[in-house]
mmCIF file with all atom_site columns, C-alpha atoms in Angstrom:
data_model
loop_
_atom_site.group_PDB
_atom_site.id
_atom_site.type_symbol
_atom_site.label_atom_id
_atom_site.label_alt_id
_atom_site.label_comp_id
_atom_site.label_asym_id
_atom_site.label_entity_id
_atom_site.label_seq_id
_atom_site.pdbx_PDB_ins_code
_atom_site.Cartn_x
_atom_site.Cartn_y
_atom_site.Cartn_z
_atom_site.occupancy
_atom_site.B_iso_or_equiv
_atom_site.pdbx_formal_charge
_atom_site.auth_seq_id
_atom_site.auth_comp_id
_atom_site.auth_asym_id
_atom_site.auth_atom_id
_atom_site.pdbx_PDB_model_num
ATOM 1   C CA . UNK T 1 1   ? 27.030 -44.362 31.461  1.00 69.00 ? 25  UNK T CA 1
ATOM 2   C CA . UNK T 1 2   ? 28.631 -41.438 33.321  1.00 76.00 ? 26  UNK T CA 1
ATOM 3   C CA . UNK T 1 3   ? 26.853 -37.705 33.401  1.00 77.00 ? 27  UNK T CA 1
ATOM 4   C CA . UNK T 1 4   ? 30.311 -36.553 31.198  1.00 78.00 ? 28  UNK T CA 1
ATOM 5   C CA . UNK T 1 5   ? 30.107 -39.138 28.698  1.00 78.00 ? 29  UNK T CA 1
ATOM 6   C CA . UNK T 1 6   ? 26.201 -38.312 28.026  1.00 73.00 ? 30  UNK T CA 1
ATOM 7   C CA . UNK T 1 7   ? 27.301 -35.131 27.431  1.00 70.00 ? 31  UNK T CA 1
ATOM 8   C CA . UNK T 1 8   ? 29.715 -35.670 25.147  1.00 74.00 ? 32  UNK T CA 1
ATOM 9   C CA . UNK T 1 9   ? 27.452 -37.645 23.443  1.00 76.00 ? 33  UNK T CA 1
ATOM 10  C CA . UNK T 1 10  ? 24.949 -34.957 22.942  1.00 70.00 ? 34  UNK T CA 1
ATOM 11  C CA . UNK T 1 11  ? 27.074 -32.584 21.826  1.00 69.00 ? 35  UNK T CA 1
ATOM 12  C CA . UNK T 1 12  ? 28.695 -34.789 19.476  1.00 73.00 ? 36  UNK T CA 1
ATOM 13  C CA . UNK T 1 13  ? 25.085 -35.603 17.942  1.00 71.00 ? 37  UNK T CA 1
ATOM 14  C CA . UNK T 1 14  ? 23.947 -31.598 17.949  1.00 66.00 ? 38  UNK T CA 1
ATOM 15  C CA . UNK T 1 15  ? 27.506 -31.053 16.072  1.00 68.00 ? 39  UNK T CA 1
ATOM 16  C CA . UNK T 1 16  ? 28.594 -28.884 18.940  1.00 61.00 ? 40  UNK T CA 1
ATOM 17  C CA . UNK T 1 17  ? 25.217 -26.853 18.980  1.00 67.00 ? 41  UNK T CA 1
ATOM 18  C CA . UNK T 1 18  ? 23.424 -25.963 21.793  1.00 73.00 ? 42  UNK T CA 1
ATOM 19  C CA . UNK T 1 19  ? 20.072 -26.562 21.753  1.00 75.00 ? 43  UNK T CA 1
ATOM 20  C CA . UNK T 1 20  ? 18.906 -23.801 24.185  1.00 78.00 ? 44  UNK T CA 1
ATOM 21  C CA . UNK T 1 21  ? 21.043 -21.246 21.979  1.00 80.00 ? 45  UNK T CA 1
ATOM 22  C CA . UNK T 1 22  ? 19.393 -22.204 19.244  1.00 79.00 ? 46  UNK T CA 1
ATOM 23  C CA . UNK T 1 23  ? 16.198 -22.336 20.345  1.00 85.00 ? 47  UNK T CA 1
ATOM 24  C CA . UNK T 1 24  ? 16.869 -18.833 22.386  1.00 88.00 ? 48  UNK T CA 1
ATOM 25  C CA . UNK T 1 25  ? 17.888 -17.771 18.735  1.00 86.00 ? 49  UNK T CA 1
ATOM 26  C CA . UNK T 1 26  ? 14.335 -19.213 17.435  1.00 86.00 ? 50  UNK T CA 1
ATOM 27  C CA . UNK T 1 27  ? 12.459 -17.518 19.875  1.00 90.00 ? 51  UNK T CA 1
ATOM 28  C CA . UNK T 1 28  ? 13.714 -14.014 19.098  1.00 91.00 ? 52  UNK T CA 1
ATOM 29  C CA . UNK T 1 29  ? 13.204 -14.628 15.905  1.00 88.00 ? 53  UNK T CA 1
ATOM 30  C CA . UNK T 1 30  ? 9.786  -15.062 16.059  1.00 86.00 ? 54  UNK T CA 1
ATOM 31  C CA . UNK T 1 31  ? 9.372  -11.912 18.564  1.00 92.00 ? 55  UNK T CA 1
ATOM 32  C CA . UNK T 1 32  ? 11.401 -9.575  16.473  1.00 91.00 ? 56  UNK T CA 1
ATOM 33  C CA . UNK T 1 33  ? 9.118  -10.534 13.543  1.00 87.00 ? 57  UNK T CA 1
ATOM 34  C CA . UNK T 1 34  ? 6.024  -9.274  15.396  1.00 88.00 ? 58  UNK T CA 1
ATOM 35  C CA . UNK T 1 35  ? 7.733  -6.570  16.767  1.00 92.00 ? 59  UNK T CA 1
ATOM 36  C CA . UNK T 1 36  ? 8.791  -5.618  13.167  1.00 89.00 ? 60  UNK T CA 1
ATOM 37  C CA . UNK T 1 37  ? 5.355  -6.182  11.539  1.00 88.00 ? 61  UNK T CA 1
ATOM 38  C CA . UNK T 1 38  ? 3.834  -4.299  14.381  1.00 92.00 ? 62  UNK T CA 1
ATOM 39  C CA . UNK T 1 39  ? 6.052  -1.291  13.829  1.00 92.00 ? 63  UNK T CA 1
ATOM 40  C CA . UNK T 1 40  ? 5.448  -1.078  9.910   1.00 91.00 ? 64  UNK T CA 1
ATOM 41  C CA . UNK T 1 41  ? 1.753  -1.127  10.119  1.00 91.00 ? 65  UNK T CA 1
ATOM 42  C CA . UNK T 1 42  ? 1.847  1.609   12.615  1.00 94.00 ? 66  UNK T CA 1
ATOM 43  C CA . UNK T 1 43  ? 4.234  3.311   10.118  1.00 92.00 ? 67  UNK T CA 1
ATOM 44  C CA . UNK T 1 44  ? 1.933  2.628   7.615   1.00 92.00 ? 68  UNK T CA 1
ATOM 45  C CA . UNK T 1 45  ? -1.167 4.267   10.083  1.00 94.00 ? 69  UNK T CA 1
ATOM 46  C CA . UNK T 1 46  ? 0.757  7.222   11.030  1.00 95.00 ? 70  UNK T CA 1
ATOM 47  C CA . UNK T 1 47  ? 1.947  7.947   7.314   1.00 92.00 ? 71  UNK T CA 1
ATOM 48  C CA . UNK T 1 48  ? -1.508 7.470   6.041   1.00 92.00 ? 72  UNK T CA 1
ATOM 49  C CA . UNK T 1 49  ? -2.725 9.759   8.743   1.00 95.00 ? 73  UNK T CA 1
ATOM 50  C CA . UNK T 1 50  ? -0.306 12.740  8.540   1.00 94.00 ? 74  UNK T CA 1
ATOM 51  C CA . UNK T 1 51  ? 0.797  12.336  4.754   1.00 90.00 ? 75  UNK T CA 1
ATOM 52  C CA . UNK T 1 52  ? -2.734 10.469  3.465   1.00 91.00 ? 76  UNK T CA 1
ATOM 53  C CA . UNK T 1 53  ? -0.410 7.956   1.246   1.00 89.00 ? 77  UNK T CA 1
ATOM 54  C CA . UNK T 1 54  ? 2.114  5.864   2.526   1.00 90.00 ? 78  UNK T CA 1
ATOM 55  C CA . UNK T 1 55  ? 4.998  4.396   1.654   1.00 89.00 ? 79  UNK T CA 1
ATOM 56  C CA . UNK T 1 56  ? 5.309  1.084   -0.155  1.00 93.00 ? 80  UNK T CA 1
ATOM 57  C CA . UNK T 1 57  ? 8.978  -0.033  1.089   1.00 92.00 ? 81  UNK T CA 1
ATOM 58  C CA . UNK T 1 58  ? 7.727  -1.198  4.226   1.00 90.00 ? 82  UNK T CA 1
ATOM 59  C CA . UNK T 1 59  ? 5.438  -3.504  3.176   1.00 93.00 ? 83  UNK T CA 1
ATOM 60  C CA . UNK T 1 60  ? 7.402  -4.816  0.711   1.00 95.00 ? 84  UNK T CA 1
ATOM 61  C CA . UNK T 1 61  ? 10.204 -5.694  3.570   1.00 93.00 ? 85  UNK T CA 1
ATOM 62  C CA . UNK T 1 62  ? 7.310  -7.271  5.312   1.00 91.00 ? 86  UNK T CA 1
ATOM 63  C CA . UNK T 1 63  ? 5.904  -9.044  2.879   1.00 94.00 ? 87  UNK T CA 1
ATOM 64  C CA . UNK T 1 64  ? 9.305  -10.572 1.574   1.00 95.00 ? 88  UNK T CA 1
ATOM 65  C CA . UNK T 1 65  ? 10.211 -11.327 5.230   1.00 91.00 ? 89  UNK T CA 1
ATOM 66  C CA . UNK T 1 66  ? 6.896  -13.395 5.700   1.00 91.00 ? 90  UNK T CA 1
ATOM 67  C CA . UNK T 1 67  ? 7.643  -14.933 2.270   1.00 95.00 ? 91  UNK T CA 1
ATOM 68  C CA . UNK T 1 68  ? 10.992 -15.976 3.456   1.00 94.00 ? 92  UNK T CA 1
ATOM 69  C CA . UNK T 1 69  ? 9.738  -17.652 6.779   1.00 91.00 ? 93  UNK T CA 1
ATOM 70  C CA . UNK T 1 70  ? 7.295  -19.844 4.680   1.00 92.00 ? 94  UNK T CA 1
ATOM 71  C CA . UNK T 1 71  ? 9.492  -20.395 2.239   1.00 95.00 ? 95  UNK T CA 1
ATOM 72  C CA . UNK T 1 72  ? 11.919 -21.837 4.925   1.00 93.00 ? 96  UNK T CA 1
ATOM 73  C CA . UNK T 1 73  ? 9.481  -23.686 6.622   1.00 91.00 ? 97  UNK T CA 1
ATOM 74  C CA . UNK T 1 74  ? 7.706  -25.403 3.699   1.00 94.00 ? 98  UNK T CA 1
ATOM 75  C CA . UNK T 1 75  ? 11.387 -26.579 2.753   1.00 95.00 ? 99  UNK T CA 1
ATOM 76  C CA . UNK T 1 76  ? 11.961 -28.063 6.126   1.00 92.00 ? 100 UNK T CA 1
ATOM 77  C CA . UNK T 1 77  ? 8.487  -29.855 6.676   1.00 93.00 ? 101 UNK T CA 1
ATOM 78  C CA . UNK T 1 78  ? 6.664  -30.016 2.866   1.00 91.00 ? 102 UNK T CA 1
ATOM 79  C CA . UNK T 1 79  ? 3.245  -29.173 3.100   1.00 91.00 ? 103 UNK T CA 1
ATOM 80  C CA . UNK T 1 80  ? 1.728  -27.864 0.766   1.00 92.00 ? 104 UNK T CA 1
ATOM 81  C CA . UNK T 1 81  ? -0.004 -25.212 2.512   1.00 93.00 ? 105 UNK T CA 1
ATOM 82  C CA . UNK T 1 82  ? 3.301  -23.696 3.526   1.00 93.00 ? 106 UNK T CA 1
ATOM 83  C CA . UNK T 1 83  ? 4.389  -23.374 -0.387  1.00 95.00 ? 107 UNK T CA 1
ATOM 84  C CA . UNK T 1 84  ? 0.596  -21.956 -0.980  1.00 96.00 ? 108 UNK T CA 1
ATOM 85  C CA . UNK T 1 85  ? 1.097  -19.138 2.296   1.00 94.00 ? 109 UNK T CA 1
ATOM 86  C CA . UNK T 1 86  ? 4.794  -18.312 0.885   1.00 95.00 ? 110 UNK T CA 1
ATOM 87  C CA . UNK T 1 87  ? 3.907  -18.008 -3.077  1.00 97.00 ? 111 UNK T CA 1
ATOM 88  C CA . UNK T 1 88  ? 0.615  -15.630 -1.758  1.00 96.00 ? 112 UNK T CA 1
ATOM 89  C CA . UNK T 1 89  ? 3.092  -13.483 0.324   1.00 95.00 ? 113 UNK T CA 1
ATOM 90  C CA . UNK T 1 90  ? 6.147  -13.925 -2.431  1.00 97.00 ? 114 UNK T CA 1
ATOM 91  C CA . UNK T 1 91  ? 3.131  -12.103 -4.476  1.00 98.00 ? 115 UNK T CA 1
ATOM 92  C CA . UNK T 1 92  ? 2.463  -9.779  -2.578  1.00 96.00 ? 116 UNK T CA 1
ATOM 93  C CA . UNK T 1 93  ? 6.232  -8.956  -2.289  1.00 97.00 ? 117 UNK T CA 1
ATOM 94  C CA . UNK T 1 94  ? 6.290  -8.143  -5.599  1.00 98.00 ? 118 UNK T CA 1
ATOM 95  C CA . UNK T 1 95  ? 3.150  -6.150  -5.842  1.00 97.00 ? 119 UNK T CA 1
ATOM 96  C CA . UNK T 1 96  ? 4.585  -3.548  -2.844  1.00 96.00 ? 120 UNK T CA 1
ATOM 97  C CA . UNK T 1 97  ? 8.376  -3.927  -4.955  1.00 97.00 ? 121 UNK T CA 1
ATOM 98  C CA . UNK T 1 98  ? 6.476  -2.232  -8.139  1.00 97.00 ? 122 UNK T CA 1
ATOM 99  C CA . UNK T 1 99  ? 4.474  0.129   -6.150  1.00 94.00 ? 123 UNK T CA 1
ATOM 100 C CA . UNK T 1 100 ? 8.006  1.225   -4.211  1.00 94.00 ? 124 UNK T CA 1
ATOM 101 C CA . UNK T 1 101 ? 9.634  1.655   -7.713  1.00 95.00 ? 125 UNK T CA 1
ATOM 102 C CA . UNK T 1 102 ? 6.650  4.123   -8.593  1.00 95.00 ? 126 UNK T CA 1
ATOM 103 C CA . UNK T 1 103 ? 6.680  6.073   -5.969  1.00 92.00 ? 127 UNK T CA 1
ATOM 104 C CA . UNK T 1 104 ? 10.403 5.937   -6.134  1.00 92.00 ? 128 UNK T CA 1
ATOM 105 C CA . UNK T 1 105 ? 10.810 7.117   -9.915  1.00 94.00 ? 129 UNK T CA 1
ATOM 106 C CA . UNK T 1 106 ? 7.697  9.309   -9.413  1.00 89.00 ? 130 UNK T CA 1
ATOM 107 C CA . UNK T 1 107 ? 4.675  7.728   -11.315 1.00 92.00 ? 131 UNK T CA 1
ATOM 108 C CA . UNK T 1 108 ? 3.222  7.978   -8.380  1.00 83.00 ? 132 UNK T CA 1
ATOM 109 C CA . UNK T 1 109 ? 2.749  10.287  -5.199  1.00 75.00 ? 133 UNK T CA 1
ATOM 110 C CA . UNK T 1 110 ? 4.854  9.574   -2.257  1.00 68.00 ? 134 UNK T CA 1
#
């Protein structure tokens, strides 16, 4: 088999996807969830710091993001443990979406 014809091959399997752009994709991803959790809790510090309350939005975005990603994954792979991780944050999703609607309609401080 010729180098062209393995190629076409692969690509015809990967249904014209390319593997390093999707792992590339995958990768940043992963980094801009860090990068995102990272800058919420330091949101969270600062706010708690200068304000003494913070706001409830972010972690609501964070938790529902985390949710999400074990959601997805638990889908993919099924274990049980991933459904457990994604209910727990799905939870406490919720619980920052109710605070955030407080502190939104004013029951309580911002």
């Amino acid at each position: 088999m010729k180098k062209e014809e393995i190629l076409l091959r692969a690509q015809e399997e990967n249904k014209g996807r390319d593997v390093a752009d999707l792992d590339a994709q995958r990768k940043g991803a992963y980094i801009a969830y860090f990068v995102g959790l990272f800058l919420i809790i330091v949101w969270d510090v600062v706010e708690g710091i200068r304000f003494h309350q913070i706001n409830y939005g972010g972690n609501m975005a964070l938790f529902a993001m985390a949710s999400t990603a074990f959601s997805v994954k638990y889908i993919k792979i099924r274990k049980r443990h991933e459904l457990l991780v994604a209910l727990v944050y799905g939870l406490g999703a919720v619980t920052f979406s109710v605070l955030w609607i407080l502190q939104l309609v004013g029951v309580m401080p911002r």
